């Protein structure tokens, strides 16, 4: 074993280590709250109806919906089919049995994703061996993915994206293997990988389309060829097996489309900036929660080099490999990307800024970069080899540095609208007998509850995210409430709620933490209540 292979193995070890490091440290955020709701068999509408019928609910009342209550797998599937149909049930079914075995702690639930993510290494190794004759490309690819800050963050999320990453790689490797071997067994394995992929995440369909276009472009009169016929049978078999869930998806397509589409349009320049930063995150990410504008100030020093590296890698791949290899990787990058970018450019929106939707794209880019580095390391002159070795070390070390920085924090940009929870919780926990009033979405409230102390009480009329319930907040407390609680906080209130509070005689509202829209309701002691 060479020194470079030993070095690559050390990076793999680091990558595995970071995937399991501090699994319970970061905020259990909005999306993960819904993961727990689903795997424990609850629906959002059920939770909202329960908490809304009581004047005041405790922290324990909220947290009970994040723990195993003995419900079965059918409840899990029913919860998804009723409210969260854009998420197929495979990951949630696996997680359902996982928590029965290891418990329902944050560490246990996230540990499933971390464990699954380790399967990425043999999967990407197999794919690279199908694409390239040299094993060095596979070794470098494994190292890049191992210390990629984006993949490490996804590995620590209680979501299905680690499983989807593995399936993307396995389905891509299996279709290439099936083309090469041309056996019934290999095509059956490919069909199985597509079925598993579709039941993991809907965008597996885009990956399968990329495979079909690849086959169609390789040969003349391919519609009559054996390979394309076998692919078509495998693809239709997968679709047929997916029909039970596909019926649910199609019947609710408008709701899924509105959920995927981020309605707020942003300027084209800001959109391009965000694409550049998202690309850099697969190699280097120390930005935490900083704004796009503040991050872009360092673009010329840090971010743009990764853009140039990606561009040159794709150019080098196209110029130095066979049509079969370059076409496969380029289609794997382009096909999952175009359906997200084009609507943003034409109709407006931010679909293409959700990095987890573009995992196939980023994997293709990382393989292209690995091919560039591995080729230059083995075929360049002595001086050039030193340069490429140094560059490889810089890229891999950048990933490790990113993982070190990220591991030490409670929040990161991946935590979305739950990123402010530690600051909000600190303010509320400092009160002796706090009451939190809110009509925001229940997922935000439950996410915050993970960081609050048991003394906190809630008065809630939450909004639905995945269900159809709609409550109008009714002020059910009177002037004597101030004697029951030392402090009254209003968390992410709607405009109507805030206006109602401002109209209450003898009470005033004060914004105490603007990023999370946390207000404090105070009584004017100088005015008599009688």
Short mmCIF file of C-alpha atoms in Angstrom, two decimals:
data_model
loop_
_atom_site.label_atom_id
_atom_site.label_comp_id
_atom_site.label_asym_id
_atom_site.label_seq_id
_atom_site.Cartn_x
_atom_site.Cartn_y
_atom_site.Cartn_z
CA UNK A 1 0.00 0.00 0.00
CA UNK A 2 1.45 3.36 -1.06
CA UNK A 3 1.79 6.43 1.14
CA UNK A 4 -0.95 8.16 -0.83
CA UNK A 5 -3.35 5.27 -0.22
CA UNK A 6 -2.55 5.43 3.50
CA UNK A 7 -3.20 9.16 3.40
CA UNK A 8 -6.53 8.63 1.63
CA UNK A 9 -7.50 6.02 4.22
CA UNK A 10 -6.71 8.52 6.99
CA UNK A 11 -9.11 11.00 5.38
CA UNK A 12 -11.76 8.26 5.21
CA UNK A 13 -11.29 7.63 8.92
CA UNK A 14 -11.64 11.34 9.63
CA UNK A 15 -14.80 11.46 7.53
CA UNK A 16 -16.41 8.57 9.40
CA UNK A 17 -15.37 10.12 12.72
CA UNK A 18 -17.01 13.45 11.91
CA UNK A 19 -20.22 11.73 10.83
CA UNK A 20 -20.71 10.33 14.34
CA UNK A 21 -19.24 13.26 16.30
CA UNK A 22 -21.65 15.25 18.48
CA UNK A 23 -24.77 13.85 16.86
CA UNK A 24 -26.98 15.52 19.46
CA UNK A 25 -25.26 18.92 19.56
CA UNK A 26 -26.89 20.77 16.68
CA UNK A 27 -30.45 22.06 16.82
CA UNK A 28 -33.07 19.43 16.11
CA UNK A 29 -34.63 21.59 13.45
CA UNK A 30 -37.98 22.05 11.78
CA UNK A 31 -37.68 19.28 9.17
CA UNK A 32 -36.32 16.80 11.70
CA UNK A 33 -39.30 17.48 13.96
CA UNK A 34 -41.51 16.25 11.14
CA UNK A 35 -39.29 13.19 10.72
CA UNK A 36 -40.03 12.27 14.32
CA UNK A 37 -43.75 12.96 13.89
CA UNK A 38 -43.86 10.59 10.93
CA UNK A 39 -41.76 7.73 12.30
CA UNK A 40 -43.75 7.78 15.55
CA UNK A 41 -47.01 7.68 13.58
CA UNK A 42 -48.44 11.13 14.40
CA UNK A 43 -50.05 13.55 11.96
CA UNK A 44 -49.56 17.29 12.17
CA UNK A 45 -53.32 17.87 12.28
CA UNK A 46 -53.59 15.52 15.26
CA UNK A 47 -50.90 17.42 17.17
CA UNK A 48 -52.42 20.81 16.40
CA UNK A 49 -55.90 19.76 17.45
CA UNK A 50 -54.54 18.38 20.73
CA UNK A 51 -52.46 21.42 21.73
CA UNK A 52 -55.08 23.93 20.55
CA UNK A 53 -57.90 22.61 22.69
CA UNK A 54 -56.07 23.38 25.95
CA UNK A 55 -55.62 26.92 27.28
CA UNK A 56 -52.07 26.12 28.36
CA UNK A 57 -49.81 23.19 27.49
CA UNK A 58 -46.57 22.13 29.11
CA UNK A 59 -43.22 21.31 27.57
CA UNK A 60 -43.91 17.66 28.29
CA UNK A 61 -47.19 17.89 26.34
CA UNK A 62 -45.31 19.10 23.25
CA UNK A 63 -42.46 16.64 23.52
CA UNK A 64 -44.72 13.61 23.78
CA UNK A 65 -45.23 13.79 20.02
CA UNK A 66 -41.47 13.36 19.53
CA UNK A 67 -41.27 10.03 21.32
CA UNK A 68 -42.35 6.48 20.70
CA UNK A 69 -45.91 5.87 21.89
CA UNK A 70 -46.18 2.32 20.61
CA UNK A 71 -47.79 3.11 17.26
CA UNK A 72 -47.15 0.74 14.38
CA UNK A 73 -45.69 1.00 10.89
CA UNK A 74 -49.13 1.47 9.36
CA UNK A 75 -49.53 4.68 11.39
CA UNK A 76 -46.20 5.92 10.02
CA UNK A 77 -47.21 5.25 6.42
CA UNK A 78 -50.67 6.73 6.97
CA UNK A 79 -49.15 9.92 8.39
CA UNK A 80 -46.99 10.33 5.28
CA UNK A 81 -49.73 9.43 2.82
CA UNK A 82 -52.15 11.87 4.46
CA UNK A 83 -49.92 14.91 4.90
CA UNK A 84 -46.38 14.40 3.59
CA UNK A 85 -46.87 12.52 0.33
CA UNK A 86 -43.82 14.14 -1.34
CA UNK A 87 -41.70 12.00 0.99
CA UNK A 88 -41.98 8.29 0.13
CA UNK A 89 -42.04 5.95 3.13
CA UNK A 90 -38.90 3.78 2.90
CA UNK A 91 -36.57 5.82 5.10
CA UNK A 92 -39.33 6.45 7.64
CA UNK A 93 -40.18 2.75 7.76
CA UNK A 94 -36.51 1.90 8.41
CA UNK A 95 -36.32 4.62 11.07
CA UNK A 96 -39.53 3.33 12.68
CA UNK A 97 -37.95 -0.05 13.38
CA UNK A 98 -34.58 1.55 14.20
CA UNK A 99 -36.04 3.52 17.13
CA UNK A 100 -37.80 0.38 18.38
CA UNK A 101 -34.34 -1.15 18.70
CA UNK A 102 -32.15 1.74 19.86
CA UNK A 103 -34.59 4.24 21.36
CA UNK A 104 -35.91 7.61 20.28
CA UNK A 105 -33.13 9.97 21.38
CA UNK A 106 -31.70 12.53 18.95
CA UNK A 107 -28.43 10.59 18.88
CA UNK A 108 -30.21 7.36 17.97
CA UNK A 109 -32.36 8.88 15.23
CA UNK A 110 -29.50 10.81 13.63
CA UNK A 111 -27.23 7.81 14.11
CA UNK A 112 -29.26 5.94 11.50
CA UNK A 113 -28.42 8.56 8.86
CA UNK A 114 -24.76 8.58 9.92
CA UNK A 115 -24.55 4.80 9.67
CA UNK A 116 -26.20 4.73 6.25
CA UNK A 117 -23.82 7.46 5.03
CA UNK A 118 -20.84 5.15 5.55
CA UNK A 119 -22.21 3.03 2.67
CA UNK A 120 -21.44 5.97 0.39
CA UNK A 121 -17.75 4.96 0.33
CA UNK A 122 -18.08 1.46 -1.20
CA UNK A 123 -20.86 2.76 -3.45
CA UNK A 124 -18.81 5.58 -4.99
CA UNK A 125 -15.82 3.24 -5.25
CA UNK A 126 -17.91 0.82 -7.32
CA UNK A 127 -19.23 3.60 -9.55
CA UNK A 128 -15.75 4.97 -10.23
CA UNK A 129 -14.41 1.50 -11.02
CA UNK A 130 -17.20 1.11 -13.59
CA UNK A 131 -16.27 4.47 -15.12
CA UNK A 132 -12.47 4.52 -14.96
CA UNK A 133 -9.77 1.87 -15.41
CA UNK A 134 -7.56 3.37 -12.70
CA UNK A 135 -8.52 2.67 -9.05
CA UNK A 136 -6.87 5.93 -8.01
CA UNK A 137 -9.94 7.89 -9.15
CA UNK A 138 -12.11 5.79 -6.85
CA UNK A 139 -9.76 6.37 -3.92
CA UNK A 140 -9.71 10.14 -4.40
CA UNK A 141 -13.49 10.21 -4.86
CA UNK A 142 -13.97 8.42 -1.54
CA UNK A 143 -11.68 10.91 0.19
CA UNK A 144 -13.48 13.94 -1.30
CA UNK A 145 -16.89 12.67 -0.21
CA UNK A 146 -15.57 11.57 3.19
CA UNK A 147 -14.48 15.06 4.27
CA UNK A 148 -17.02 17.01 2.24
CA UNK A 149 -18.69 19.37 4.74
CA UNK A 150 -21.99 19.14 2.87
CA UNK A 151 -22.10 15.34 2.96
CA UNK A 152 -21.09 15.28 6.63
CA UNK A 153 -23.90 17.71 7.48
CA UNK A 154 -26.41 15.59 5.56
CA UNK A 155 -25.12 12.48 7.36
CA UNK A 156 -26.07 14.09 10.68
CA UNK A 157 -29.62 14.99 9.65
CA UNK A 158 -32.58 12.87 10.69
CA UNK A 159 -33.74 12.85 7.09
CA UNK A 160 -33.59 10.48 4.12
CA UNK A 161 -30.83 12.20 2.16
CA UNK A 162 -27.96 9.95 3.24
CA UNK A 163 -29.96 6.97 2.05
CA UNK A 164 -30.75 8.75 -1.20
CA UNK A 165 -27.06 9.53 -1.75
CA UNK A 166 -26.21 5.84 -1.43
CA UNK A 167 -29.03 4.85 -3.81
CA UNK A 168 -27.94 7.42 -6.43
CA UNK A 169 -24.46 5.90 -6.48
CA UNK A 170 -25.65 2.31 -6.42
CA UNK A 171 -28.19 2.79 -9.22
CA UNK A 172 -25.59 4.58 -11.36
CA UNK A 173 -23.01 1.86 -10.78
CA UNK A 174 -25.54 -0.91 -11.36
CA UNK A 175 -26.73 0.49 -14.70
CA UNK A 176 -23.15 0.69 -15.95
CA UNK A 177 -22.53 -2.83 -14.69
CA UNK A 178 -25.69 -4.04 -16.41
CA UNK A 179 -24.62 -2.48 -19.70
CA UNK A 180 -21.20 -4.10 -19.40
CA UNK A 181 -22.38 -7.56 -18.30
CA UNK A 182 -25.63 -7.61 -20.27
CA UNK A 183 -27.13 -10.21 -17.93
CA UNK A 184 -30.66 -10.55 -16.62
CA UNK A 185 -29.44 -10.53 -13.04
CA UNK A 186 -27.57 -7.23 -13.45
CA UNK A 187 -30.62 -5.54 -14.97
CA UNK A 188 -32.81 -6.91 -12.19
CA UNK A 189 -30.44 -5.42 -9.63
CA UNK A 190 -30.70 -2.10 -11.44
CA UNK A 191 -34.50 -2.28 -11.36
CA UNK A 192 -34.39 -2.99 -7.63
CA UNK A 193 -32.10 0.01 -7.07
CA UNK A 194 -34.60 2.25 -8.89
CA UNK A 195 -37.50 0.91 -6.83
CA UNK A 196 -35.61 1.52 -3.61
CA UNK A 197 -34.63 4.97 -4.87
CA UNK A 198 -38.16 5.99 -5.81
CA UNK A 199 -39.45 4.89 -2.42
CA UNK A 200 -36.69 6.98 -0.84
CA UNK A 201 -36.99 10.27 -2.75
CA UNK A 202 -39.04 11.31 -5.78
CA UNK A 203 -36.12 12.94 -7.62
CA UNK A 204 -34.70 9.46 -8.20
CA UNK A 205 -36.81 9.66 -11.33
CA UNK A 206 -34.49 12.36 -12.69
CA UNK A 207 -31.49 10.12 -12.06
CA UNK A 208 -33.19 7.30 -13.97
CA UNK A 209 -33.98 9.67 -16.87
CA UNK A 210 -30.30 10.63 -17.02
CA UNK A 211 -29.43 6.95 -17.32
CA UNK A 212 -31.94 6.51 -20.15
CA UNK A 213 -30.64 9.52 -22.07
CA UNK A 214 -27.12 8.17 -21.65
CA UNK A 215 -28.12 4.85 -23.21
CA UNK A 216 -30.11 6.52 -25.96
CA UNK A 217 -27.17 8.70 -27.01
CA UNK A 218 -24.59 5.95 -27.20
CA UNK A 219 -25.79 3.93 -30.16
CA UNK A 220 -27.63 4.44 -33.41
CA UNK A 221 -31.05 2.81 -33.69
CA UNK A 222 -30.87 2.27 -29.96
CA UNK A 223 -34.59 1.83 -29.64
CA UNK A 224 -34.05 -1.65 -31.06
CA UNK A 225 -30.90 -2.47 -29.11
CA UNK A 226 -30.73 -5.01 -26.32
CA UNK A 227 -29.33 -2.55 -23.76
CA UNK A 228 -32.04 0.04 -24.19
CA UNK A 229 -34.76 -2.61 -24.19
CA UNK A 230 -33.41 -3.98 -20.92
CA UNK A 231 -33.25 -0.47 -19.45
CA UNK A 232 -36.83 0.25 -20.54
CA UNK A 233 -38.06 -2.94 -18.88
CA UNK A 234 -36.18 -2.12 -15.67
CA UNK A 235 -37.48 1.45 -15.66
CA UNK A 236 -41.11 0.46 -16.29
CA UNK A 237 -40.85 -2.27 -13.67
CA UNK A 238 -39.68 0.31 -11.14
CA UNK A 239 -42.52 2.67 -12.08
CA UNK A 240 -45.04 -0.17 -11.81
CA UNK A 241 -43.75 -1.07 -8.35
CA UNK A 242 -44.03 2.59 -7.36
CA UNK A 243 -47.63 2.97 -8.56
CA UNK A 244 -49.22 2.65 -5.07
CA UNK A 245 -47.34 5.74 -3.90
CA UNK A 246 -47.37 7.41 -7.32
CA UNK A 247 -51.17 7.57 -7.22
CA UNK A 248 -50.94 9.52 -3.96
CA UNK A 249 -48.28 11.82 -5.40
CA UNK A 250 -50.18 12.59 -8.62
CA UNK A 251 -53.43 13.27 -6.81
CA UNK A 252 -51.64 15.82 -4.62
CA UNK A 253 -49.21 17.21 -7.19
CA UNK A 254 -50.25 20.84 -6.76
CA UNK A 255 -49.53 20.71 -3.05
CA UNK A 256 -46.13 19.10 -3.66
CA UNK A 257 -45.21 21.69 -6.29
CA UNK A 258 -46.04 24.57 -3.98
CA UNK A 259 -43.97 22.99 -1.21
CA UNK A 260 -40.90 22.49 -3.43
CA UNK A 261 -41.22 25.93 -4.99
CA UNK A 262 -39.91 28.76 -2.88
CA UNK A 263 -42.31 31.54 -3.83
CA UNK A 264 -40.06 34.49 -3.06
CA UNK A 265 -38.13 35.42 -6.18
CA UNK A 266 -34.63 36.85 -5.80
CA UNK A 267 -32.54 38.91 -8.25
CA UNK A 268 -30.59 36.97 -10.86
CA UNK A 269 -27.23 38.12 -9.52
CA UNK A 270 -28.11 36.94 -6.01
CA UNK A 271 -29.29 33.64 -7.45
CA UNK A 272 -25.95 33.14 -9.26
CA UNK A 273 -24.04 34.08 -6.10
CA UNK A 274 -25.98 31.48 -4.15
CA UNK A 275 -25.25 28.81 -6.79
CA UNK A 276 -21.53 29.57 -6.49
CA UNK A 277 -21.61 29.33 -2.73
CA UNK A 278 -23.64 26.14 -2.75
CA UNK A 279 -21.07 24.62 -5.09
CA UNK A 280 -18.24 25.58 -2.75
CA UNK A 281 -19.99 23.95 0.23
CA UNK A 282 -19.18 20.48 -1.07
CA UNK A 283 -15.50 21.32 -0.57
CA UNK A 284 -15.26 24.10 2.02
CA UNK A 285 -17.75 25.58 4.48
CA UNK A 286 -16.93 27.69 7.52
CA UNK A 287 -19.70 30.24 7.03
CA UNK A 288 -22.16 29.09 9.66
CA UNK A 289 -25.20 31.37 9.67
CA UNK A 290 -23.62 34.42 8.04
CA UNK A 291 -25.62 36.17 5.32
CA UNK A 292 -25.00 35.68 1.62
CA UNK A 293 -23.75 39.26 1.33
CA UNK A 294 -21.15 38.90 4.06
CA UNK A 295 -20.01 35.56 2.69
CA UNK A 296 -19.64 36.92 -0.82
CA UNK A 297 -17.09 39.47 0.40
CA UNK A 298 -14.51 36.64 0.50
CA UNK A 299 -15.52 35.12 -2.82
CA UNK A 300 -12.42 36.11 -4.74
CA UNK A 301 -10.15 34.58 -2.09
CA UNK A 302 -11.94 31.34 -1.28
CA UNK A 303 -15.11 30.58 -3.22
CA UNK A 304 -14.21 31.35 -6.83
CA UNK A 305 -11.19 28.98 -6.86
CA UNK A 306 -13.60 26.09 -6.26
CA UNK A 307 -15.73 27.31 -9.16
CA UNK A 308 -12.67 27.39 -11.41
CA UNK A 309 -11.63 23.93 -10.17
CA UNK A 310 -15.06 22.55 -11.05
CA UNK A 311 -15.09 24.16 -14.48
CA UNK A 312 -11.61 22.93 -15.35
CA UNK A 313 -12.41 19.43 -14.05
CA UNK A 314 -15.43 19.14 -16.33
CA UNK A 315 -13.41 20.47 -19.29
CA UNK A 316 -10.57 18.05 -18.54
CA UNK A 317 -13.03 15.17 -18.21
CA UNK A 318 -14.58 15.97 -21.59
CA UNK A 319 -11.24 16.31 -23.37
CA UNK A 320 -9.40 13.31 -21.93
CA UNK A 321 -11.96 10.55 -21.42
CA UNK A 322 -14.12 8.52 -23.77
CA UNK A 323 -17.52 9.76 -24.82
CA UNK A 324 -19.16 7.08 -22.67
CA UNK A 325 -17.48 8.26 -19.47
CA UNK A 326 -17.80 12.02 -19.94
CA UNK A 327 -21.39 11.77 -21.19
CA UNK A 328 -22.49 9.69 -18.23
CA UNK A 329 -21.07 12.14 -15.70
CA UNK A 330 -22.25 15.25 -17.54
CA UNK A 331 -25.79 13.90 -17.87
CA UNK A 332 -25.76 12.93 -14.19
CA UNK A 333 -24.95 16.55 -13.41
CA UNK A 334 -27.24 18.28 -15.90
CA UNK A 335 -30.49 16.30 -15.84
CA UNK A 336 -31.23 16.65 -12.08
CA UNK A 337 -30.24 20.34 -12.25
CA UNK A 338 -32.16 21.70 -15.23
CA UNK A 339 -35.70 21.08 -13.88
CA UNK A 340 -34.82 23.16 -10.81
CA UNK A 341 -32.81 25.97 -12.39
CA UNK A 342 -35.00 26.71 -15.42
CA UNK A 343 -38.21 27.43 -13.45
CA UNK A 344 -36.23 29.75 -11.17
CA UNK A 345 -34.90 31.66 -14.18
CA UNK A 346 -38.21 31.80 -16.04
CA UNK A 347 -40.87 31.93 -13.33
CA UNK A 348 -38.87 33.08 -10.33
CA UNK A 349 -38.34 31.21 -7.09
CA UNK A 350 -35.57 29.45 -5.22
CA UNK A 351 -35.99 25.76 -6.05
CA UNK A 352 -32.38 25.46 -7.19
CA UNK A 353 -31.01 26.79 -3.90
CA UNK A 354 -32.08 23.73 -1.91
CA UNK A 355 -28.82 21.77 -1.96
CA UNK A 356 -30.29 18.43 -0.93
CA UNK A 357 -32.33 18.36 -4.15
CA UNK A 358 -29.08 18.56 -6.13
CA UNK A 359 -27.15 15.73 -4.49
CA UNK A 360 -26.79 13.86 -7.85
CA UNK A 361 -25.28 17.01 -9.37
CA UNK A 362 -22.75 17.46 -6.59
CA UNK A 363 -21.73 13.81 -6.68
CA UNK A 364 -21.05 14.08 -10.42
CA UNK A 365 -18.93 17.20 -9.85
CA UNK A 366 -16.93 15.50 -7.10
CA UNK A 367 -16.21 12.51 -9.33
CA UNK A 368 -15.04 14.86 -12.10
CA UNK A 369 -12.73 16.67 -9.67
CA UNK A 370 -11.43 13.33 -8.38
CA UNK A 371 -10.65 12.25 -11.94
CA UNK A 372 -8.68 15.47 -12.54
CA UNK A 373 -6.68 15.13 -9.34
CA UNK A 374 -5.99 11.40 -9.72
CA UNK A 375 -4.92 11.79 -13.34
CA UNK A 376 -2.61 14.73 -12.65
CA UNK A 377 -1.07 12.98 -9.67
CA UNK A 378 -0.08 9.98 -11.76
CA UNK A 379 0.73 11.41 -15.19
CA UNK A 380 2.36 14.80 -14.57
CA UNK A 381 6.06 15.56 -14.33
CA UNK A 382 7.84 15.69 -10.98
CA UNK A 383 7.31 19.43 -10.44
CA UNK A 384 3.72 19.28 -11.59
CA UNK A 385 3.06 16.29 -9.34
CA UNK A 386 4.21 18.33 -6.37
CA UNK A 387 1.74 21.05 -7.30
CA UNK A 388 -1.17 18.63 -7.70
CA UNK A 389 -0.29 16.81 -4.48
CA UNK A 390 -0.30 20.12 -2.66
CA UNK A 391 -3.62 21.10 -4.26
CA UNK A 392 -5.17 17.74 -3.32
CA UNK A 393 -3.99 18.14 0.25
CA UNK A 394 -5.36 21.69 0.38
CA UNK A 395 -8.79 20.56 -0.86
CA UNK A 396 -9.00 17.62 1.55
CA UNK A 397 -7.66 19.65 4.46
CA UNK A 398 -10.21 22.37 3.69
CA UNK A 399 -12.91 19.75 4.15
CA UNK A 400 -11.51 18.63 7.49
CA UNK A 401 -11.21 22.23 8.68
CA UNK A 402 -14.83 22.83 7.70
CA UNK A 403 -15.95 19.75 9.62
CA UNK A 404 -14.00 20.84 12.71
CA UNK A 405 -15.57 24.30 12.67
CA UNK A 406 -19.07 22.98 12.06
CA UNK A 407 -18.87 20.24 14.70
CA UNK A 408 -18.30 22.78 17.47
CA UNK A 409 -21.50 24.75 16.85
CA UNK A 410 -25.16 24.35 17.82
CA UNK A 411 -26.50 25.69 14.52
CA UNK A 412 -25.50 25.96 10.87
CA UNK A 413 -27.05 27.24 7.68
CA UNK A 414 -28.62 23.81 7.15
CA UNK A 415 -30.92 24.40 10.14
CA UNK A 416 -33.00 26.95 8.23
CA UNK A 417 -35.66 28.72 10.26
CA UNK A 418 -34.58 26.94 13.47
CA UNK A 419 -31.09 28.44 13.48
CA UNK A 420 -32.03 31.12 16.04
CA UNK A 421 -33.39 28.61 18.56
CA UNK A 422 -30.38 28.66 20.95
CA UNK A 423 -30.59 32.45 21.38
CA UNK A 424 -34.39 32.37 21.79
CA UNK A 425 -34.20 29.52 24.30
CA UNK A 426 -31.57 31.32 26.35
CA UNK A 427 -33.79 34.41 26.67
CA UNK A 428 -36.88 32.40 27.64
CA UNK A 429 -35.04 30.08 30.04
CA UNK A 430 -33.73 33.07 32.03
CA UNK A 431 -37.28 33.86 33.18
CA UNK A 432 -38.59 32.28 36.39
CA UNK A 433 -42.07 31.27 35.19
CA UNK A 434 -42.25 31.96 31.45
CA UNK A 435 -45.26 31.62 29.17
CA UNK A 436 -44.75 31.40 25.41
CA UNK A 437 -47.67 32.43 23.20
CA UNK A 438 -47.58 31.71 19.47
CA UNK A 439 -49.62 31.02 16.36
CA UNK A 440 -46.67 30.02 14.19
CA UNK A 441 -46.21 26.56 12.66
CA UNK A 442 -46.11 23.70 15.13
CA UNK A 443 -42.79 22.42 13.77
CA UNK A 444 -41.06 25.65 14.80
CA UNK A 445 -42.50 25.49 18.29
CA UNK A 446 -41.58 21.84 18.87
CA UNK A 447 -38.08 22.44 17.52
CA UNK A 448 -37.64 25.27 20.02
CA UNK A 449 -39.01 23.11 22.82
CA UNK A 450 -35.96 20.81 22.62
CA UNK A 451 -33.86 23.64 24.13
CA UNK A 452 -36.34 24.92 26.70
CA UNK A 453 -36.55 24.02 30.38
CA UNK A 454 -39.57 22.17 31.82
CA UNK A 455 -40.76 25.32 33.59
CA UNK A 456 -41.84 26.86 30.27
CA UNK A 457 -45.58 26.83 29.49
CA UNK A 458 -47.26 27.44 26.13
CA UNK A 459 -50.47 28.93 24.81
CA UNK A 460 -50.78 27.88 21.19
CA UNK A 461 -52.97 28.08 18.12
CA UNK A 462 -50.45 26.77 15.57
CA UNK A 463 -50.65 27.02 11.81
CA UNK A 464 -50.50 23.91 9.65
CA UNK A 465 -47.65 23.24 7.27
CA UNK A 466 -48.73 19.90 5.82
CA UNK A 467 -52.39 19.74 6.90
CA UNK A 468 -55.48 21.81 6.13
CA UNK A 469 -56.47 23.01 9.59
CA UNK A 470 -56.73 26.76 10.11
CA UNK A 471 -57.24 28.35 13.51
CA UNK A 472 -57.87 31.98 14.33
CA UNK A 473 -56.01 32.86 17.49
CA UNK A 474 -58.37 33.59 20.34
CA UNK A 475 -56.99 35.60 23.26
CA UNK A 476 -58.02 33.38 26.16
CA UNK A 477 -56.04 35.01 28.96
CA UNK A 478 -57.19 37.89 31.11
CA UNK A 479 -55.48 40.67 33.04
CA UNK A 480 -54.71 38.27 35.87
CA UNK A 481 -52.33 36.22 33.74
CA UNK A 482 -49.40 38.36 34.84
CA UNK A 483 -49.80 36.94 38.35
CA UNK A 484 -49.35 33.39 37.07
CA UNK A 485 -46.24 33.99 34.99
CA UNK A 486 -43.18 36.10 35.56
CA UNK A 487 -42.69 36.76 31.84
CA UNK A 488 -44.92 36.42 28.78
CA UNK A 489 -43.19 35.93 25.42
CA UNK A 490 -44.82 36.08 22.00
CA UNK A 491 -42.88 33.89 19.53
CA UNK A 492 -43.05 34.48 15.77
CA UNK A 493 -46.57 35.95 15.93
CA UNK A 494 -48.67 36.59 12.87
CA UNK A 495 -49.53 40.22 12.13
CA UNK A 496 -53.08 39.64 13.33
CA UNK A 497 -51.90 38.25 16.65
CA UNK A 498 -49.45 41.07 17.20
CA UNK A 499 -52.10 43.67 16.38
CA UNK A 500 -54.49 42.04 18.84
CA UNK A 501 -51.92 42.24 21.62
CA UNK A 502 -51.16 45.87 20.85
CA UNK A 503 -54.84 46.70 21.24
CA UNK A 504 -55.13 45.21 24.72
CA UNK A 505 -55.49 47.94 27.28
CA UNK A 506 -52.70 48.17 29.89
CA UNK A 507 -50.38 45.87 27.91
CA UNK A 508 -47.44 46.70 25.65
CA UNK A 509 -45.29 44.55 23.34
CA UNK A 510 -41.53 44.91 23.03
CA UNK A 511 -39.29 43.20 20.47
CA UNK A 512 -36.53 41.46 22.43
CA UNK A 513 -34.88 39.35 19.69
CA UNK A 514 -35.50 40.54 16.16
CA UNK A 515 -34.00 37.65 14.09
CA UNK A 516 -36.57 35.21 15.51
CA UNK A 517 -39.33 37.80 16.05
CA UNK A 518 -39.48 37.17 19.78
CA UNK A 519 -41.62 39.72 21.61
CA UNK A 520 -42.28 40.30 25.28
CA UNK A 521 -45.72 41.21 26.57
CA UNK A 522 -45.63 43.56 29.55
CA UNK A 523 -48.30 45.10 31.77
CA UNK A 524 -48.23 48.79 32.55
CA UNK A 525 -48.17 48.70 36.37
CA UNK A 526 -49.03 52.39 36.60
CA UNK A 527 -52.54 51.81 35.29
CA UNK A 528 -55.18 50.23 37.44
CA UNK A 529 -56.84 47.10 36.10
CA UNK A 530 -60.20 47.88 37.69
#
